[in-house]
C-alpha positions in Angstrom: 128.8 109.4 100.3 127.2 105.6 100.5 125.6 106.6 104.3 124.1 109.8 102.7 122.8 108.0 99.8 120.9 105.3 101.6 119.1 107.6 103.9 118.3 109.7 101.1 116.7 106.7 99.5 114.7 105.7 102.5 113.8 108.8 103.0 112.4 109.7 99.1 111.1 105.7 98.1 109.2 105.4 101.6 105.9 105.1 100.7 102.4 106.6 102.0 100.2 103.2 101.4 98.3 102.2 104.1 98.5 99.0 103.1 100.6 95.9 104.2 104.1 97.2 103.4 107.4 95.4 103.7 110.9 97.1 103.7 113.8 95.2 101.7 117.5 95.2 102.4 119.6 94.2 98.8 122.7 93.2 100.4 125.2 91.8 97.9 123.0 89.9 95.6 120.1 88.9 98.3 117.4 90.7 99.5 116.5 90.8 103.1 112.6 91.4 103.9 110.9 92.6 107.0 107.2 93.7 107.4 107.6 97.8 108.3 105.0 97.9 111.2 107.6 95.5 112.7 110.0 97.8 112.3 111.4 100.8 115.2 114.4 102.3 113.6 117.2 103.0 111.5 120.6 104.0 113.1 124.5 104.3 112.8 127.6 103.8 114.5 129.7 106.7 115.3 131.8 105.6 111.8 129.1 104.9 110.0 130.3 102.1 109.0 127.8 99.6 110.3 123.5 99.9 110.0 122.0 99.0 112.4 118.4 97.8 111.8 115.6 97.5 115.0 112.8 95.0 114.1 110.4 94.1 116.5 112.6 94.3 119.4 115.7 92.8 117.6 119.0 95.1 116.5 120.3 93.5 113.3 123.5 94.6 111.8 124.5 95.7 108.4 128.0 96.6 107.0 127.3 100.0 104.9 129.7 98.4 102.0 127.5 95.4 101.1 124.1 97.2 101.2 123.0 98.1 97.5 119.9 99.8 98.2 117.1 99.9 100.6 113.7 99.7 98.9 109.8 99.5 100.0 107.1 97.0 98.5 103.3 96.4 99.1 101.2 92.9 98.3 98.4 94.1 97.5 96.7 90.7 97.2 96.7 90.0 101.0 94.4 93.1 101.1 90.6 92.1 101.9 88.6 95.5 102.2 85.6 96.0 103.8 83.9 99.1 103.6 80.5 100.2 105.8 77.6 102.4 104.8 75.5 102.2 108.4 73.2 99.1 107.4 75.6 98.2 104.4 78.7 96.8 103.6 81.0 96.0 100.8 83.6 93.7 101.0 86.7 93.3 98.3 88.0 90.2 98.5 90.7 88.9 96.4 91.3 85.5 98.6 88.0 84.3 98.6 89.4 81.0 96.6 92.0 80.9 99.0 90.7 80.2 102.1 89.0 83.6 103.3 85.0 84.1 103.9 83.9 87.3 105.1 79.6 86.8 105.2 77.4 90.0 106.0 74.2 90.3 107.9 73.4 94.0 107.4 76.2 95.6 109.4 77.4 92.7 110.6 80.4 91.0 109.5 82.3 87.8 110.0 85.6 86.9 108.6 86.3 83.3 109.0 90.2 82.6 107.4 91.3 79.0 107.1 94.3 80.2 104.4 98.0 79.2 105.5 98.5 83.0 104.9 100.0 85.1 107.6 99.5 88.9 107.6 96.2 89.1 105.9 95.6 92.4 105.6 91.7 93.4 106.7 91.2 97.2 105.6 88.0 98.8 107.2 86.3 102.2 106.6 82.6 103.5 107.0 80.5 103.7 109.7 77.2 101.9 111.4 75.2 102.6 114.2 74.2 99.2 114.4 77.0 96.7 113.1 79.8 94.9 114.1 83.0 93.2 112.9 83.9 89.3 114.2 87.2 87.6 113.0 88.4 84.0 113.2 91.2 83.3 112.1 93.8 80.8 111.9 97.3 82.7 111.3 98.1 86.2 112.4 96.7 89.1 111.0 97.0 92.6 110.4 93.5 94.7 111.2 93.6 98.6 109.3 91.2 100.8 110.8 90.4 103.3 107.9 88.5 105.9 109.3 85.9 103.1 111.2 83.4 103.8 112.8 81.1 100.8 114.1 78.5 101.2 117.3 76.8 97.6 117.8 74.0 98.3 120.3 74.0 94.5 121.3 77.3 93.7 121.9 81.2 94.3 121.1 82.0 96.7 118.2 84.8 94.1 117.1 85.4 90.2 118.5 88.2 88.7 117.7 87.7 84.6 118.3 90.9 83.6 116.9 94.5 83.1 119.7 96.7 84.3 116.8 98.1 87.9 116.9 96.3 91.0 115.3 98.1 93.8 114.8 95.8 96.9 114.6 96.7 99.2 112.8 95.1 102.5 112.9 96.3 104.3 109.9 97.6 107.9 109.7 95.8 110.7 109.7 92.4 108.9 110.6 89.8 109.2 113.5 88.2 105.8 114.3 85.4 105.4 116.3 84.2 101.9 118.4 81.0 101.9 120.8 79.0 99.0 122.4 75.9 99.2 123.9 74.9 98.6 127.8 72.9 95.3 127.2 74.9 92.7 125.4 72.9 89.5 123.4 73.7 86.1 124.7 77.0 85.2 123.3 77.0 82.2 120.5 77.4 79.1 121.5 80.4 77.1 119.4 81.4 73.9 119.8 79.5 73.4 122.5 80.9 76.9 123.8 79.8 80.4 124.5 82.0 82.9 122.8 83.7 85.2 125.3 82.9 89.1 124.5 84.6 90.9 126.9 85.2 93.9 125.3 84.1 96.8 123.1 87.3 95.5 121.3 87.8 91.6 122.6 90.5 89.3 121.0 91.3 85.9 121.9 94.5 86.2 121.0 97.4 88.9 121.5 97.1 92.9 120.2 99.5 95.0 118.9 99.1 98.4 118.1 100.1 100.9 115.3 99.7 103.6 113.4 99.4 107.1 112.9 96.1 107.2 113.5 93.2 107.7 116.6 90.8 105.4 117.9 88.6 106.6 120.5 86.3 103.7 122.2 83.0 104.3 124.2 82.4 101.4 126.6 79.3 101.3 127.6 78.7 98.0 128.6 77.8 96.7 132.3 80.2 94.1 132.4 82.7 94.7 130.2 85.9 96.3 129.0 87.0 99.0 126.9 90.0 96.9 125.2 91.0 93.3 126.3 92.7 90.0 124.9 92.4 87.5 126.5 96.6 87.4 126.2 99.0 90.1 125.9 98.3 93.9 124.7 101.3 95.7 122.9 100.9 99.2 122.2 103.7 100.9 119.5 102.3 104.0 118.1 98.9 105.8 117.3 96.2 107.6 119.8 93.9 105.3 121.7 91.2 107.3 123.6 89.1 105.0 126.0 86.4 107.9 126.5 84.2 105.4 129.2 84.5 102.1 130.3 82.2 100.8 133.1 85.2 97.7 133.8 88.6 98.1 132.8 89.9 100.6 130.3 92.5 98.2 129.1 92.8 94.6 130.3 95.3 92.4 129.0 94.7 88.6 130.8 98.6 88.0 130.3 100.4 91.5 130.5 100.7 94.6 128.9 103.6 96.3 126.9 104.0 100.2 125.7 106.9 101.0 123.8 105.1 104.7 122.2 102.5 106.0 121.1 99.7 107.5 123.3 96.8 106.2 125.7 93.9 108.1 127.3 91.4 106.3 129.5 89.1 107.5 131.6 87.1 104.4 133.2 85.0 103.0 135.8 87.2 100.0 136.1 91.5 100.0 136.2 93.0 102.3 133.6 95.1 99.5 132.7 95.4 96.2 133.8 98.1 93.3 133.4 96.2 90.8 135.7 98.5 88.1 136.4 101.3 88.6 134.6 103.7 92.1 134.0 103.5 95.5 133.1 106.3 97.3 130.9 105.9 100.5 129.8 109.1 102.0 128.1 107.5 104.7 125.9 104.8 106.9 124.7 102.1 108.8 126.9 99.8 107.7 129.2 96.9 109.8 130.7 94.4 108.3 133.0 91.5 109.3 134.6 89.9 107.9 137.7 87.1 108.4 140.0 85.9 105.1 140.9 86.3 103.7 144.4 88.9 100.8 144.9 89.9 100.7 141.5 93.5 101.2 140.4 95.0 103.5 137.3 97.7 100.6 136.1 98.0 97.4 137.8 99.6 93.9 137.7 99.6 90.6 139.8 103.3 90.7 138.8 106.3 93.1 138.4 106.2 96.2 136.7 108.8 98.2 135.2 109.0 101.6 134.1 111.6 102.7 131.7 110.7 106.1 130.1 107.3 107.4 128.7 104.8 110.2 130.3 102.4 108.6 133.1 99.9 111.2 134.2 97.4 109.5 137.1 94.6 111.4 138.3 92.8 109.1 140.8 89.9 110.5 143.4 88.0 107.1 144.3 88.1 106.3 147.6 90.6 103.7 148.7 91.7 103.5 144.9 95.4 103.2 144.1 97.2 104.9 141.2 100.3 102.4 140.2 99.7 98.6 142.2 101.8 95.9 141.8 101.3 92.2 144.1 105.1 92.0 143.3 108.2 94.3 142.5 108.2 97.7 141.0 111.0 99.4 138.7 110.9 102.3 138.2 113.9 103.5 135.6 112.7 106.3 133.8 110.1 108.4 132.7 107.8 110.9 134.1 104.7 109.7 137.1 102.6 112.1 138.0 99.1 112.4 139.3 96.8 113.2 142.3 95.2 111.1 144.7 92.4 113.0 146.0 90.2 109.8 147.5 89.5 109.3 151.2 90.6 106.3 153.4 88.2 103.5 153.9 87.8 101.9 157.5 87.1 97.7 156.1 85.2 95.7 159.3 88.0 94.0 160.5 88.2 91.7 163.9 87.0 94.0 166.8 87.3 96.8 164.7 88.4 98.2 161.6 91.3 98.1 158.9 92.0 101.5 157.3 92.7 101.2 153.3 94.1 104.1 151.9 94.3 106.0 148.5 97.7 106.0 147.7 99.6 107.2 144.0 101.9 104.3 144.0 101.3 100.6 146.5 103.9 98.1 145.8 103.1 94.7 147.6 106.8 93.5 147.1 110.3 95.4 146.9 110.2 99.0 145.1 113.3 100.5 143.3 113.4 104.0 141.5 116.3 104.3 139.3 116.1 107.4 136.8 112.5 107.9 137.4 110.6 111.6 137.9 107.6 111.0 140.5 105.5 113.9 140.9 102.2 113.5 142.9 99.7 115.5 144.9 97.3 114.3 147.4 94.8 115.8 149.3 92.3 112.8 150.0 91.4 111.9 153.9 94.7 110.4 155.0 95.9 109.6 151.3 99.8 108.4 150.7 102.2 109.2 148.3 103.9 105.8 147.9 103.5 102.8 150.4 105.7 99.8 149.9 105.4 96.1 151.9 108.6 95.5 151.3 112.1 97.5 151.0 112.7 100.8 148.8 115.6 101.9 147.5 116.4 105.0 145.3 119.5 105.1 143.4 118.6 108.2 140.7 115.9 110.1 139.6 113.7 112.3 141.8 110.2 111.7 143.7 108.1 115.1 144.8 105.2 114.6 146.9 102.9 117.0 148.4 99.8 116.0 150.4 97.6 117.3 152.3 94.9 115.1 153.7 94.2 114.7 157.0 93.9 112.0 159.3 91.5 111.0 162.5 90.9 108.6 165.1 89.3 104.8 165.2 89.0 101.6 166.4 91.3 99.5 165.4 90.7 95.7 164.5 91.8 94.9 168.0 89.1 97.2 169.3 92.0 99.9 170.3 91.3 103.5 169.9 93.7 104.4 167.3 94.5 106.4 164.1 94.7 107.0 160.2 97.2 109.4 158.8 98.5 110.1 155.6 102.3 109.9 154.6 104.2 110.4 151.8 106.2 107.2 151.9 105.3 104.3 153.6 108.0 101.4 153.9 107.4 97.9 155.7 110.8 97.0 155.4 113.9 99.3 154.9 114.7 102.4 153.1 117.7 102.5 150.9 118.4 106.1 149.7 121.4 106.4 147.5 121.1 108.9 145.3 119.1 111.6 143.4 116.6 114.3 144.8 113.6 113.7 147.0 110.9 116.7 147.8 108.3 115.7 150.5 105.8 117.9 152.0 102.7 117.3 154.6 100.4 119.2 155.9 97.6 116.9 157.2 97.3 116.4 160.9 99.3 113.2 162.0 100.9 113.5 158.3 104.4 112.4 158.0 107.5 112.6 155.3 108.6 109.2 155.9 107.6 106.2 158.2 109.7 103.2 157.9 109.1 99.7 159.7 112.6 98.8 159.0 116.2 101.0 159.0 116.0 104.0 156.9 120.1 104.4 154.9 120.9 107.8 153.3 123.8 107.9 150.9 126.8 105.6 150.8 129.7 107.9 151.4 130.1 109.0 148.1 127.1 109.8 146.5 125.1 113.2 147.4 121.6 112.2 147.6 119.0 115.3 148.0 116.2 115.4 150.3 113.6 118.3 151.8 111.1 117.0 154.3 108.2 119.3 155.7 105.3 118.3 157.8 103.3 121.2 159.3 100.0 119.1 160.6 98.7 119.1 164.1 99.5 116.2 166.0 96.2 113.4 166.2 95.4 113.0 170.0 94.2 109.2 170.8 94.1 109.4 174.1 95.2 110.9 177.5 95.6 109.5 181.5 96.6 111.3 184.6 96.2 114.3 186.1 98.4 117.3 186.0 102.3 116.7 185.8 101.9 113.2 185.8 98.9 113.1 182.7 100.5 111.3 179.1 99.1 111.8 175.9 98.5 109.4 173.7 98.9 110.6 169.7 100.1 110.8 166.4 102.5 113.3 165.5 103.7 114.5 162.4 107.4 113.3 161.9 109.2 114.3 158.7 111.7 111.2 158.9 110.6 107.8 161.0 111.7 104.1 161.9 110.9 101.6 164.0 114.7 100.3 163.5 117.9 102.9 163.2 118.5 105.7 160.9 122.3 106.2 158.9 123.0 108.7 157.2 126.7 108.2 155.2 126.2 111.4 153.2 124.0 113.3 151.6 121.9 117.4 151.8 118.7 117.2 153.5 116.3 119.6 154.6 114.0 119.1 157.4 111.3 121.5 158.6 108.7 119.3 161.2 105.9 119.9 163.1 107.1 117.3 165.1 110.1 115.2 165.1 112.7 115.9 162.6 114.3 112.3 162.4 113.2 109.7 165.0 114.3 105.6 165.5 113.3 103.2 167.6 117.1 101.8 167.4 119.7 104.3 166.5 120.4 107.1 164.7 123.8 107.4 162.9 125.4 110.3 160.8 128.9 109.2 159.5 128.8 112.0 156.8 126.7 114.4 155.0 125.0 118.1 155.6 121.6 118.2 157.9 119.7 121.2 158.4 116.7 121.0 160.6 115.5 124.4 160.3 112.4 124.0 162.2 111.2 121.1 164.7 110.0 120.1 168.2 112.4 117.9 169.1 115.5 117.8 166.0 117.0 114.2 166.8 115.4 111.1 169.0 116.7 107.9 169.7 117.7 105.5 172.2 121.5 105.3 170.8 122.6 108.4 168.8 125.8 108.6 167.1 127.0 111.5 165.0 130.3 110.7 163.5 131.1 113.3 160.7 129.0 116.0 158.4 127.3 118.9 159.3 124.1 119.0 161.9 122.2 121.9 162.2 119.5 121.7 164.1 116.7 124.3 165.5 113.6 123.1 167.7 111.1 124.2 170.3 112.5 121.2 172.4 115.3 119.0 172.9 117.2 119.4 169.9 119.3 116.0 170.8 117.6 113.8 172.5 119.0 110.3 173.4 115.9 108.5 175.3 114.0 105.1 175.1 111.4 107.6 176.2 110.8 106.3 179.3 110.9 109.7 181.3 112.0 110.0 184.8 115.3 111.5 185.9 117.4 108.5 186.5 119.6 107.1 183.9 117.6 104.7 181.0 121.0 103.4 179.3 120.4 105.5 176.0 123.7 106.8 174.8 124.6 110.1 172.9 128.0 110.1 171.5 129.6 112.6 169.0 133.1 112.0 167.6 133.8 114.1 165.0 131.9 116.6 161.9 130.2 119.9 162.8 127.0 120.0 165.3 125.1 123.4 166.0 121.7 123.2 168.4 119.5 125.9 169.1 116.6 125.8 171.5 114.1 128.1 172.4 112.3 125.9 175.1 114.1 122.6 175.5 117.5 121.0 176.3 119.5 121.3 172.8 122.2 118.7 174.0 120.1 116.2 176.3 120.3 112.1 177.0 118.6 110.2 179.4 122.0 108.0 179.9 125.1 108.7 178.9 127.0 112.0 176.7 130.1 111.3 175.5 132.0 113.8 173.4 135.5 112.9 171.9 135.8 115.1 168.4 134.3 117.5 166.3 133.0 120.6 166.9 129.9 121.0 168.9 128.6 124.5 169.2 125.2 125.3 171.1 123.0 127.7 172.0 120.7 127.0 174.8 116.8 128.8 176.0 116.7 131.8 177.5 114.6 129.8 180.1 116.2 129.5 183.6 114.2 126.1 183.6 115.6 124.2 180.8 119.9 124.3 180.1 122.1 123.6 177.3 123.3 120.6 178.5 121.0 117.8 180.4 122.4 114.4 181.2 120.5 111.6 183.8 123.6 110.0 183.2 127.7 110.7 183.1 128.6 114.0 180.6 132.2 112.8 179.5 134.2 115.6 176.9 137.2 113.6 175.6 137.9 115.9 172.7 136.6 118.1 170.3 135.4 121.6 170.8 132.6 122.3 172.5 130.8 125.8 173.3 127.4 125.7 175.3 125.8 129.2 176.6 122.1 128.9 178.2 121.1 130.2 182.1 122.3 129.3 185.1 119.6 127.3 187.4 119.5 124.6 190.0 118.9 122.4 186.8 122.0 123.4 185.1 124.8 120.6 184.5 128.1 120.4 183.0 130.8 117.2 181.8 131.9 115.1 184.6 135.6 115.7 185.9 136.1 112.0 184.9 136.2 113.4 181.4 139.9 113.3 179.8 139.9 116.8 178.3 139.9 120.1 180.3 136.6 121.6 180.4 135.8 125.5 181.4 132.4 126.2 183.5 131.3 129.6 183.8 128.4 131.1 185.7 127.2 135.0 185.6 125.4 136.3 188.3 124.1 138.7 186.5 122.0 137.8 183.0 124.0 138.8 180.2 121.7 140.0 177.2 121.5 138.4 174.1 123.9 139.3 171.0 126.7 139.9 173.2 130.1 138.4 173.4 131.9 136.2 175.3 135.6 135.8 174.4 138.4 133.7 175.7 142.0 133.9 174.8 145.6 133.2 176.6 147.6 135.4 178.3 149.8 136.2 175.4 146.2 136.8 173.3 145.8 133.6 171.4 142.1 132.7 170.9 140.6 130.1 171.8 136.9 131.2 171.2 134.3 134.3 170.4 130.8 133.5 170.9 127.5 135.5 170.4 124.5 133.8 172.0 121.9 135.0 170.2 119.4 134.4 173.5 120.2 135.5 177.0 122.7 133.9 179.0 124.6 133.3 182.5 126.0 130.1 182.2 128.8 128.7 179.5 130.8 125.7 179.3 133.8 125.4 176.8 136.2 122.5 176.1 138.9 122.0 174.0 142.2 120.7 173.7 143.7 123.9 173.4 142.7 124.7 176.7 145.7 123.5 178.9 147.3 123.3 182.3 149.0 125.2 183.8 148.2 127.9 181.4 146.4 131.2 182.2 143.8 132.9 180.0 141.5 136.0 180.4 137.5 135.7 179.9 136.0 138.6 178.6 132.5 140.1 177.6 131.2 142.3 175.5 133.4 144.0 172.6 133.2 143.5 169.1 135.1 141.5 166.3 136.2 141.7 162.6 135.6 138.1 161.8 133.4 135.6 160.3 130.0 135.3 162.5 128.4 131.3 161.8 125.8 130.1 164.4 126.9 132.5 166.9 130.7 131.3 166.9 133.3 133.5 165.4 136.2 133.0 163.5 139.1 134.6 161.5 138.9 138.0 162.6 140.4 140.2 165.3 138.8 140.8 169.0 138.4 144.4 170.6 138.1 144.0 174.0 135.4 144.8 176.0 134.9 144.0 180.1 138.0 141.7 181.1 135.6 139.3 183.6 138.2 137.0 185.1 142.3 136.0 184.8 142.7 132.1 186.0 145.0 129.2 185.6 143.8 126.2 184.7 145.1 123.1 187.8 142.3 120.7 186.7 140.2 118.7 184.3 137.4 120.8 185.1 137.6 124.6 186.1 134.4 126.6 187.4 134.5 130.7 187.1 132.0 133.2 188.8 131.3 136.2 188.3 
C-alpha cells in the first residue's frame, strides 16, 4: 500500500504555481530537494520496490521503505515580477536590498543581478508595442513568460547579456508573443564593447526551455535570428512557434538539444542550427518550413543524432538541404519526413559547372539509421533523397522515398558534356544494409534507387532486410558517335540498384522494377542467400564477375536478363565470368539473351530454369566464351537460329540439346521421363519455341528416355516448370540413349 500512497500524494499535493517550485523527498529523517522544471519523471521497478527519480538527465534511486513522503514547496521571495501595460511597467521586487536592479525607461527594462542567488525567478506578463526586456546577470536564472507580449521596433524583444543559464519557462496555459523590428539601433557599447543582439530572443549564455505554455516569435530583423545563444539551446517542453525569421529560426553557437516539447519554424535562414558543435534530438515535435535557397531545415558542423521525436521537413529552396551534417549522422529513432521540392543549382566550377542538389538528408561523414522511420518526397529538378560522402549502413527501422524530379544535361567543370539526375540514395563510400524495410521509387529521367561509389552489402545471412526499388524515368542521352550498327550512345539511365565496386547480397526480400538496370557493379555481383524478384527491367543483372550462390532470383527483362560483361561488346571472349552454384534462378526475356556472359558460364548446382524470346535472333543461352554445366538442373527453351549455343562437351555433367524444326507454340509442353516413366522434367514455355537444352544429374548413361510434347499435367505449374503431379501423354517426339556428355535430338 506504501507505492499507492506516494503516488497518490504526488499526484493530490502537486501544485499549480507558476512560480519557482521545488519537489522534496523525506527519506528517513532528511529531506532531499530538487528544483521541478529539472525534473523528467517518476518511475518503478517491476517490484516496486525501488523509485526511481529522473532529474535533469540523472536517474537517482530510492528504496520505497525509507521514503516518508514526497511533498512540493515554492520560495516565493526569489520571485521579481514585472508586469507591462504597452508604455508602462511595474516591477515587484522583493530582492532589491539584495543585489537585484531592474530600472525602466517606458517599456524598457533592464535587470542587472549581482546577488549570489541562483534561480531568481523573473515573472513577466503584459504587453508593449514598443518595449523590451535586457538581463544581466551573474548566477543562473529562471525567466516565466506570463502571458508576454513585447514588440521592440528597434531591436531584440529580449537580450540576455549574462553567460549563465536561463531557463525559460513559458507557463501553462499561456500565449506569449516576441517581435522585433527590421532596423535594429546601434548596439551599446560596454566596456569598451558592443553588445551582441542577435536575436529577437538573444542570450549570452545557454537556454533551456519549459513549460506548458506557447511562445510564438516574429523575426523581422535583416540580420538576425529568431532564437539564439551564443551557447547551447535545450528544449524540454512547451510550444515555440518561430512564425518568420529572415536568418536562422533557431541558432545555438554551441549545439542544440530536444528532449520534448514542440518547435515550429518557418524561416528565411536554417530551421535549426547547431553551428559547430552537435545536434540531439530525442523527443518532442518538430515542424519546419522552408523555402529559401541554400539554406538547410537542421544543421550541424558536427554529429547529429536522432533518437525519437516527430521531424516533419518541408524544404523547396533551391539547392537547400533538409537534415546536413559536416560529420556523422544517427539516426535511432523517431519519425523524418518531409519534401524536397527545390531545383539543382549548376555552381561555375573550373571549365564548367558543379551541380548542388536539394536533397532531404546530406551527411558529409558516415550515416547509420538504426530504429529510425524516414519518409520523404521529392519532386525538385534532380532532387535526392539522402546523399552520404561517406559509408551508410541500416541496421533497423525503415526509409521510403519517392521522387520525381528530373534531370538534364551540362557541362561539367572539366568542360565535358555531362548530366544531373536525381537519386534516392547517394553513397560515396559503401552501403551496409542489414536490416529493416526500404521503399524507393523514381520516376525522373536518369533517376535512380541507389548509386553507390563503393560496395553495396544486403543482409548478413540471418537477418531479412526489405527492400522495393522502382525507377520508371527515361534514360538522359549525353551524347552519340557512329553510324548505324557501329553508333554508341552516351547517357544516363535509370538504375534501381548501382556501384562502382561489387554488390552481395547474404539475404534478404527485394523488389525491383527498373527502367533500366535492375542491379549493376562495376566489380561483382554476389547472392549467397536471399529472395530477388526483378519483375520488370532492361537488363536484370550486370557485371563483369557474377556469382549466384543460394536464394531465389527471379528475374524478367526486355534484355539480357544475366549479363556477365565489362561491357566491352564484341563477340570474342572479355574474361567476365558467370558462375551459379546453388539456390533457385528463373530468367525470362522477351528480346534479349536471359543467360548471357561475354566470357565464361559455369553451372555446378542449383536450379536454373529459363525461358528465352520468341525471337529467332536472340537465344536462351549466349556465351563468347566456354558454357560448362557441372551440376544442377538446368532447363533453357528459346528458338533455334544460327546464333543458338549450348554447354561445351567439356562440361562434367550430361547435358540434352534439342532442336524442333517446326516452331512449337507457346503454353505447350515439353516432357521428358525414363523408359520405365520416371520424370525428369515438364516444362511450359510460356513464348514460342524450337530449341531446349536440359541438364541434370539424373540424366544418365547408358539410360534411355522418351521426349514428348504436348499433353497436360496435374501438378504444380511455377515459372513454367512443373512439379508434383502426374503427366498425360501427348506426341512421343523421340526414344534415345544417352552414350555422351552431350546428346543433340532433332526433330
Amino acid at each position: 500500500m506504501r507505492k499507492i500512497y506516494i503516488i497518490l500524494l504526488i499526484i493530490l499535493t502537486a501544485p499549480s504555481l507558476f512560480a519557482q517550485q521545488y519537489i522534496n523527498f523525506h527519506v528517513d529523517g532528511s529531506t532531499d530537494t530538487y528544483q521541478i522544471y529539472e525534473s523528467d519523471s517518476i518511475f518503478f521497478d517491476a517490484s516496486y520496490s525501488i523509485l526511481y527519480f529522473s532529474n535533469y538527465g540523472t536517474v537517482l534511486e530510492y528504496n520505497v521503505s525509507s521514503i516518508d513522503s514526497i511533498t512540493y514547496t515554492t520560495d516565493a521571495s526569489k520571485n521579481v515580477y514585472i508586469d507591462y501595460s504597452e508604455s508602462n511597467v511595474t516591477v515587484t521586487n522583493p530582492l532589491s536590498s539584495n543585489g537585484v536592479t531592474v530600472e525602466t525607461d517606458g517599456a524598457n527594462v533592464t535587470i542587472t543581478t549581482e546577488a549570489d542567488t541562483k534561480d531568481i525567478n523573473y515573472i513577466c506578463s503584459g504587453n508593449t508595442t514598443n518595449g523590451s526586456l535586457k538581463i544581466y546577470s551573474e548566477k543562473r536564472f529562471n525567466l516565466l513568460l506570463n502571458g508576454l507580449e513585447i514588440t521592440n521596433p528597434v531591436g531584440p524583444a529580449i537580450n540576455i547579456q549574462s553567460e549563465k543559464k536561463a531557463t525559460i519557462h513559458m507557463v501553462s496555459g499561456t500565449d506569449n508573443w516576441l517581435t522585433d523590428g527590421t532596423t535594429y539601433d546601434e548596439a551599446p557599447v560596454v566596456n569598451g564593447e558592443e553588445e551582441d543582439q542577435k536575436a529577437t530572443l538573444f542570450s549570452e549564455g545557454q537556454l533551456v526551455f519549459i513549460g506548458g505554455g506557447n511562445l510564438t516569435i516574429n523575426s523581422y530583423g535583416d540580420d538576425q535570428h529568431a532564437i539564439r545563444s551564443d551557447e547551447g539551446i535545450e528544449v524540454e517542453e512547451g510550444v515555440i512557434t518561430i512564425a518568420s525569421a529572415v536568418k536562422d529560426g533557431i541558432h545555438a553557437s554551441e549545439g542544440f538539444i530536444m528532449n520534448g516539447g514542440t518547435v515550429n519554424i518557418t524561416s528565411d535562414g536554417d530551421g535549426i542550427d547547431g553551428d559547430e558543435y552537435n545536434i540531439e534530438i530525442n523527443g518532442g515535435t518538430i515542424v519546419i518550413n522552408s523555402e529559401s535557397a541554400d539554406v538547410k531545415g537542421i544543421a550541424c558542423d558536427s554529429t547529429m543524432t536522432i533518437n525519437g521525436g516527430n521531424i516533419t521537413l518541408n524544404i523547396s529552396g533551391d539547392q537547400s538541404k533538409g537534415l546536413k551534417s559536416k560529420q556523422d549522422i544517427y539516426l535511432n529513432g523517431g519519425t523524418i519526413s518531409g519534401t524536397a521540392a527545390g531545383d539543382v543549382v549548376l555552381e561555375a566550377e573550373g571549365s564548367g559547372y558543379d551541380p548542388s542538389y536539394c536533397t532531404m538528408i546530406k551527411c558529409d561523414e558516415n550515416l547509420d539509421i538504426d530504429g529510425a522511420n524516414l519518409d520523404f518526397t521529392t519532386t525538385g529538378k534532380a532532387s535526392r533523397g539522402i546523399s552520404c560522402d561517406g559509408d551508410m549502413t541500416i541496421n533497423s527501422g525503415t526509409v521510403t522515398i519517392v521522387s520525381s524530379g528530373s534531370g538534364s544535361t551540362y557541362t561539367n567543370s572539366i568542360g565535358e558534356k555531362d548530366a544531373y539526375h536525381g537519386v534516392c540514395f547517394k553513397v560515396d563510400g559503401d552501403l551496409t544494409f542489414i536490416s529493416g524495410t526500404i521503399t524507393l521509387s523514381n520516376s525522373g529521367s536518369g533517376g535512380k534507387g541507389i548509386s553507390c561509389d563503393g560496395n553495396i552489402i544486403i543482409g548478413d545471412g540471418t537477418t531479412v532486410p526489405v527492400a522495393s526499388l522502382t525507377t520508371t524515368g527515361s534514360e538522359i542521352s549525353i551524347s552519340t558517335s557512329g553510324w548505324g550498327p557501329n553508333s554508341s550512345t552516351d547517357a544516363v539511365e535509370s538504375k534501381t540498384m548501382k556501384a562502382d565496386q561489387s554488390i552481395t547480397i547474404n539475404s534478404g526480400e527485394l523488389t525491383i522494377s527498373s527502367a533500366d538496370d535492375g542491379i549493376k557493379a562495376e566489380g561483382t555481383i554476389t547472392i549467397n542467400d536471399g529472395t530477388i524478384s526483378i519483375t520488370k527491367s532492361y537488363e536484370g543483372l550486370e557485371a563483369p564477375n557474377i556469382k549466384i550462390k543460394g536464394g531465389s532470383l527471379e528475374t524478367i527483362s526486355s534484355d539480357d536478363c544475366i549479363n556477365a560483361t565489362y561491357g566491352n561488346g564484341g563477340e570474342s571472349n572479355d574474361g567476365s565470368m558467370l558462375t551459379i552454384s546453388g539456390g533457385y534462378t528463373f530468367l525470362s526475356s522477351t528480346g534479349g539473351d536471359p543467360l548471357d556472359s561475354n566470357g565464361n558460364i559455369t553451372i555446378s548446382g542449383g536450379t536454373v530454369v529459363i525461358q528465352g524470346p520468341q525471337s529467332n535472333v536472340e537465344v536462351g543461352l549466349d556465351v563468347n566464351g566456354t558454357a560448362l554445366v557441372n551440376g544442377g538442373f538446368v532447363v533453357i527453351s528459346g528458338m533455334n537460329s544460327n546464333m543458338a549455343e549450348s554447354f561445351s562437351s567439356s562440361s562434367s555433367q550430361n547435358f540434352l540439346t534439342v532442336t524442333s524444326q517446326q516452331t512449337i507454340s507457346s503454353g505447350t509442353i515439353i516432357h521428358l521421363e525414363k523408359n520405365d516413366g520416371t520424370e525428369l522434367f515438364t516444362f511450359k514455355p510460356s513464348r514460342s519455341y524450337s530449341f531446349l537444352i536440359f541438364s541434370s544429374s539424373d540424366l544418365a548413361s547408358g539410360s534411355t528416355y522418351k521426349l514428348y510434347t504436348g499433353g497436360s499435367y496435374s501438378g504444380t505449374l511455377e515459372n513454367g516448370l512443373y512439379t508434383d503431379g502426374t503427366y498425360s501423354a501427348g506426341t512421343l517426339k523421340k526414344t534415345f540413349t544417352i552414350s555422351q556428355k552431350s546428346t543433340t535430338l532433332n526433330f
